[in-house]
Short mmCIF file of C-alpha atoms in Angstrom, two decimals:
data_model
loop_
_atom_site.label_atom_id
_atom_site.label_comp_id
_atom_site.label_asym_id
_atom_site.label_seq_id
_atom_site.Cartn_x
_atom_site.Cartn_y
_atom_site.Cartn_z
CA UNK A 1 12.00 -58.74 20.68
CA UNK A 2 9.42 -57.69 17.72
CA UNK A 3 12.15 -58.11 14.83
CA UNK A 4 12.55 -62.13 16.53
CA UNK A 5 8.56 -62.53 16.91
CA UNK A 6 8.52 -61.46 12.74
CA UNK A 7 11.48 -63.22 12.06
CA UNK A 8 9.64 -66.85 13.37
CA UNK A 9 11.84 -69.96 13.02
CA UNK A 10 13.12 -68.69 9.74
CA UNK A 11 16.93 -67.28 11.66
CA UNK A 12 18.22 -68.13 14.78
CA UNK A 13 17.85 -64.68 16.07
CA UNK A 14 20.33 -64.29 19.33
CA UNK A 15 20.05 -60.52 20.99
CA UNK A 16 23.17 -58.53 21.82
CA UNK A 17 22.70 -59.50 25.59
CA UNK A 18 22.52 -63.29 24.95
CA UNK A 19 25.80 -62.73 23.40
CA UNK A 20 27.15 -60.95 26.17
CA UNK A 21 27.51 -57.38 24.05
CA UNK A 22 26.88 -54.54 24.76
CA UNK A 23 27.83 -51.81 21.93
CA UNK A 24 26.31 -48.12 22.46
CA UNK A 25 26.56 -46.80 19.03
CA UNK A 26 26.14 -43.24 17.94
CA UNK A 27 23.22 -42.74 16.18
CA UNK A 28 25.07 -40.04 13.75
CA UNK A 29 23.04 -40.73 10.22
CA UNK A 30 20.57 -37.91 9.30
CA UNK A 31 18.26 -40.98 7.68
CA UNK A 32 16.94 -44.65 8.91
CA UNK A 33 18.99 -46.72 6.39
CA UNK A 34 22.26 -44.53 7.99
CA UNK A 35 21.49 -45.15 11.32
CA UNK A 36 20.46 -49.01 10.91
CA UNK A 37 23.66 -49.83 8.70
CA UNK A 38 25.91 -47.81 11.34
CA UNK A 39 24.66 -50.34 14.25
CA UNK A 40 24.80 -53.42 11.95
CA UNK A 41 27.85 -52.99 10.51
CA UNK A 42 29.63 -51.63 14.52
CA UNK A 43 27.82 -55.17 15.63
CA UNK A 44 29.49 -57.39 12.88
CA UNK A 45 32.79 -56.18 13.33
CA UNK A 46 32.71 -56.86 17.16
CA UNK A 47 30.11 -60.25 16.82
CA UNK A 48 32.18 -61.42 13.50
CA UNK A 49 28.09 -62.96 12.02
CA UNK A 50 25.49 -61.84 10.41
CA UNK A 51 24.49 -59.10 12.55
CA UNK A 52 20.88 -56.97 11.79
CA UNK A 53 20.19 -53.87 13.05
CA UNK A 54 17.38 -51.35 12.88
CA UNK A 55 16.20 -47.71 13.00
CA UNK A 56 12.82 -46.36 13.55
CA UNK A 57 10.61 -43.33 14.30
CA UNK A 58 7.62 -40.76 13.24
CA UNK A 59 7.50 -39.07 10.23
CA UNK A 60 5.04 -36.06 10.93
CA UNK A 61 4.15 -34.15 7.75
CA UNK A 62 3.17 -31.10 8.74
CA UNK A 63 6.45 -30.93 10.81
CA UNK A 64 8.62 -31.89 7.93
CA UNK A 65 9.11 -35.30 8.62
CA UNK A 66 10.10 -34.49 12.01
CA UNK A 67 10.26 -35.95 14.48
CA UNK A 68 11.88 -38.83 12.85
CA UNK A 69 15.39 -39.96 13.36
CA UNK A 70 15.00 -37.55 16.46
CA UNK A 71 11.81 -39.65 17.90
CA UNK A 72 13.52 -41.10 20.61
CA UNK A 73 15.07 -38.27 21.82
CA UNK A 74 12.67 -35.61 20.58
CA UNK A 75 12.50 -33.86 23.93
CA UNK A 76 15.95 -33.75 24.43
CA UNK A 77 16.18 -36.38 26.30
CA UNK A 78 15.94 -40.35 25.12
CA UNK A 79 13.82 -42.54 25.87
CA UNK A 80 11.03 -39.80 27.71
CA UNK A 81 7.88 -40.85 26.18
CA UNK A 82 5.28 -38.93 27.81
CA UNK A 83 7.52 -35.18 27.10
CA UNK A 84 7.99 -36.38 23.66
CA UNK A 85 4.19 -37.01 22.83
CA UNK A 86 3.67 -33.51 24.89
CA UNK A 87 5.98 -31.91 22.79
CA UNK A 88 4.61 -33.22 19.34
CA UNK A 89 1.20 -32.50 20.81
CA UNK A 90 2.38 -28.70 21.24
CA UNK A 91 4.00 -28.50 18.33
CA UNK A 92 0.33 -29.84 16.02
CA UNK A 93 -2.17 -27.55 17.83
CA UNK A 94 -3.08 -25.46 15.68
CA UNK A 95 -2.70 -28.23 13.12
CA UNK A 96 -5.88 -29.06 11.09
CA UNK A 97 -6.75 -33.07 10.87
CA UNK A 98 -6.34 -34.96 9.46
CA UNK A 99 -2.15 -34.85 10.40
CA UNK A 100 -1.02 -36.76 8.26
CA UNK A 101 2.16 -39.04 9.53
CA UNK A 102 3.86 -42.39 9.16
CA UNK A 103 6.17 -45.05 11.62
CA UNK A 104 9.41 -45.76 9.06
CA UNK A 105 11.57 -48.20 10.32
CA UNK A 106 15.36 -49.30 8.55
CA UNK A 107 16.70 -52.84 8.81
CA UNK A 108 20.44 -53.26 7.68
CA UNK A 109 21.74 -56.79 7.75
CA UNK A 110 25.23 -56.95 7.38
CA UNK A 111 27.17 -60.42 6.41
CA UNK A 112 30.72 -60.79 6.05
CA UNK A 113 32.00 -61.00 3.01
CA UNK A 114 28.80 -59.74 1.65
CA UNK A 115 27.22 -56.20 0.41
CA UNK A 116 24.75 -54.70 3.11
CA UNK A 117 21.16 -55.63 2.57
CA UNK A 118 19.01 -52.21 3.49
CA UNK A 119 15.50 -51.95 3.67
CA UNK A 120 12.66 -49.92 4.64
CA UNK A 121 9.08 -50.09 5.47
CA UNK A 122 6.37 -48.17 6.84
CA UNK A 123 2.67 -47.92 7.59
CA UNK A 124 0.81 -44.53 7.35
CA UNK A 125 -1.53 -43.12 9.86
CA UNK A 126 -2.32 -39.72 11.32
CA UNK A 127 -2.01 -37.73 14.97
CA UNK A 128 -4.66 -37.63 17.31
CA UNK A 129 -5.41 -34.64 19.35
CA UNK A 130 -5.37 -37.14 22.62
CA UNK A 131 -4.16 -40.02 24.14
CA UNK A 132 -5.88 -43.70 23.04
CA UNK A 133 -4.82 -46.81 24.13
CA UNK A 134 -2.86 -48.42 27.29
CA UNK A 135 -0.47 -50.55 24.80
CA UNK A 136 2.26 -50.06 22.43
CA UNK A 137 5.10 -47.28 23.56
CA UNK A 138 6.23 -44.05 22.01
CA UNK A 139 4.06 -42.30 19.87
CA UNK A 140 1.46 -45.46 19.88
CA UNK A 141 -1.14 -43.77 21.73
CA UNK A 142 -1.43 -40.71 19.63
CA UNK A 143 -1.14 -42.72 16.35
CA UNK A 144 -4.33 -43.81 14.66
CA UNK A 145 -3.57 -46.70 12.00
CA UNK A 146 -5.21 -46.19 8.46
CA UNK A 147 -4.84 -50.11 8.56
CA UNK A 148 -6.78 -50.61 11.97
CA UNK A 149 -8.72 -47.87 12.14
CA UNK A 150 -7.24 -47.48 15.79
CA UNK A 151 -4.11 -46.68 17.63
CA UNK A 152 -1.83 -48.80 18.04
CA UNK A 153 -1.74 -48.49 21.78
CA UNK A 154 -5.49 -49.62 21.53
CA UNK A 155 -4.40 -52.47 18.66
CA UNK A 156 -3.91 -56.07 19.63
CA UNK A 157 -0.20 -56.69 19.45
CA UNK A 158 -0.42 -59.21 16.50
CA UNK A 159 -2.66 -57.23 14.68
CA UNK A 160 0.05 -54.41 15.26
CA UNK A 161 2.87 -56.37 14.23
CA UNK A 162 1.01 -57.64 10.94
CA UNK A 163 0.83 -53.99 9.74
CA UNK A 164 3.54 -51.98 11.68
CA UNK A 165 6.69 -50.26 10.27
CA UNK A 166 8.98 -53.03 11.06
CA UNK A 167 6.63 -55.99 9.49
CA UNK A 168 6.83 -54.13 6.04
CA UNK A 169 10.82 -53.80 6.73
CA UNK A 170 11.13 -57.53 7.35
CA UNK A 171 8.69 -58.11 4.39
CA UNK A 172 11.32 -56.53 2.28
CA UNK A 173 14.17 -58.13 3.38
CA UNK A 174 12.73 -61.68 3.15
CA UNK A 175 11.92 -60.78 -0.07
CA UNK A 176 15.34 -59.87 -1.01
CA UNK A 177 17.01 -62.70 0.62
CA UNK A 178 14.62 -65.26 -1.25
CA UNK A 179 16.06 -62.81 -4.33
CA UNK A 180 19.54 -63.94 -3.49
CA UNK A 181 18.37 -67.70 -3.54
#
């Protein structure tokens, strides 16, 4: 949904489910980039197009860059939003501010007959001690934007999407596809 509203009319973006796939891939890469070319490349090989695929999380530096490829399923289990903001919560009190962290997100595009296009992008930010915001998902209520100067639960989606992770990733790879031109 967000890569298509960044992506405009420049691709005809068409989701896995408008396809009729459904591919559960195992998120086995220790980085981004591994984990976005491992979906991309499983999706071209069953889709036979261009397929693009991405990976995402928070990158908390006092924890070491954790949670990160792990954000999803920090907890333990995926997808629990609320226990994995508790947990990171836990984890940074006794944490002085400002806690430092960044959203990182991966795109791989993968083209038959062609080298894989990877790219990466990411906007920087800190943790709050407490919730802010009703939008956004994930960590978005405990992340303060150094772009916005709030979180981007509280942010206005397009103002989100202008700055976020994934709008630097797509940045990149326009720029690198205009490269090819």
């Amino acid at each position: 949904r967000e890569l298509r509203e960044m992506l405009g009319d420049r691709f005809d973006v068409v989701t896995m489910r408008e396809m009729g796939l459904t591919l559960d891939v195992d998120e086995t890469g220790e980085t981004f980039e591994e984990n976005a070319l491992l979906k991309a490349q499983a999706l071209m090989d069953v889709a036979h197009c261009a397929t693009l695929a991405d990976d995402s999380g928070l990158c908390v530096e006092a924890l070491g860059g954790r949670p990160g490829v792990h954000s999803a399923r920090y907890c333990g289990v995926h997808g629990d939003d609320e226990a994995n903001n508790r947990l990171l919560l836990k984890e940074l009190e006794n944490v002085p501010e400002p806690r430092r962290a960044h959203y990182g997100a991966a795109i791989a595009l993968c083209r038959p007959g062609h080298e894989p296009i990877i790219v990466y992008g990411r906007c920087d930010g800190e943790i709050l001690r407490e919730y802010r915001g009703e939008g956004g998902f994930g960590y978005d209520p405990l992340f303060l934007s150094n772009d916005l100067g709030v979180t981007f639960a509280e942010a206005d989606p397009e103002a989100k999407n202008r700055v976020s992770h994934r709008a630097a990733a797509i940045r990149a790879l326009l720029e690198q596809l205009e490269a090819e031109e």
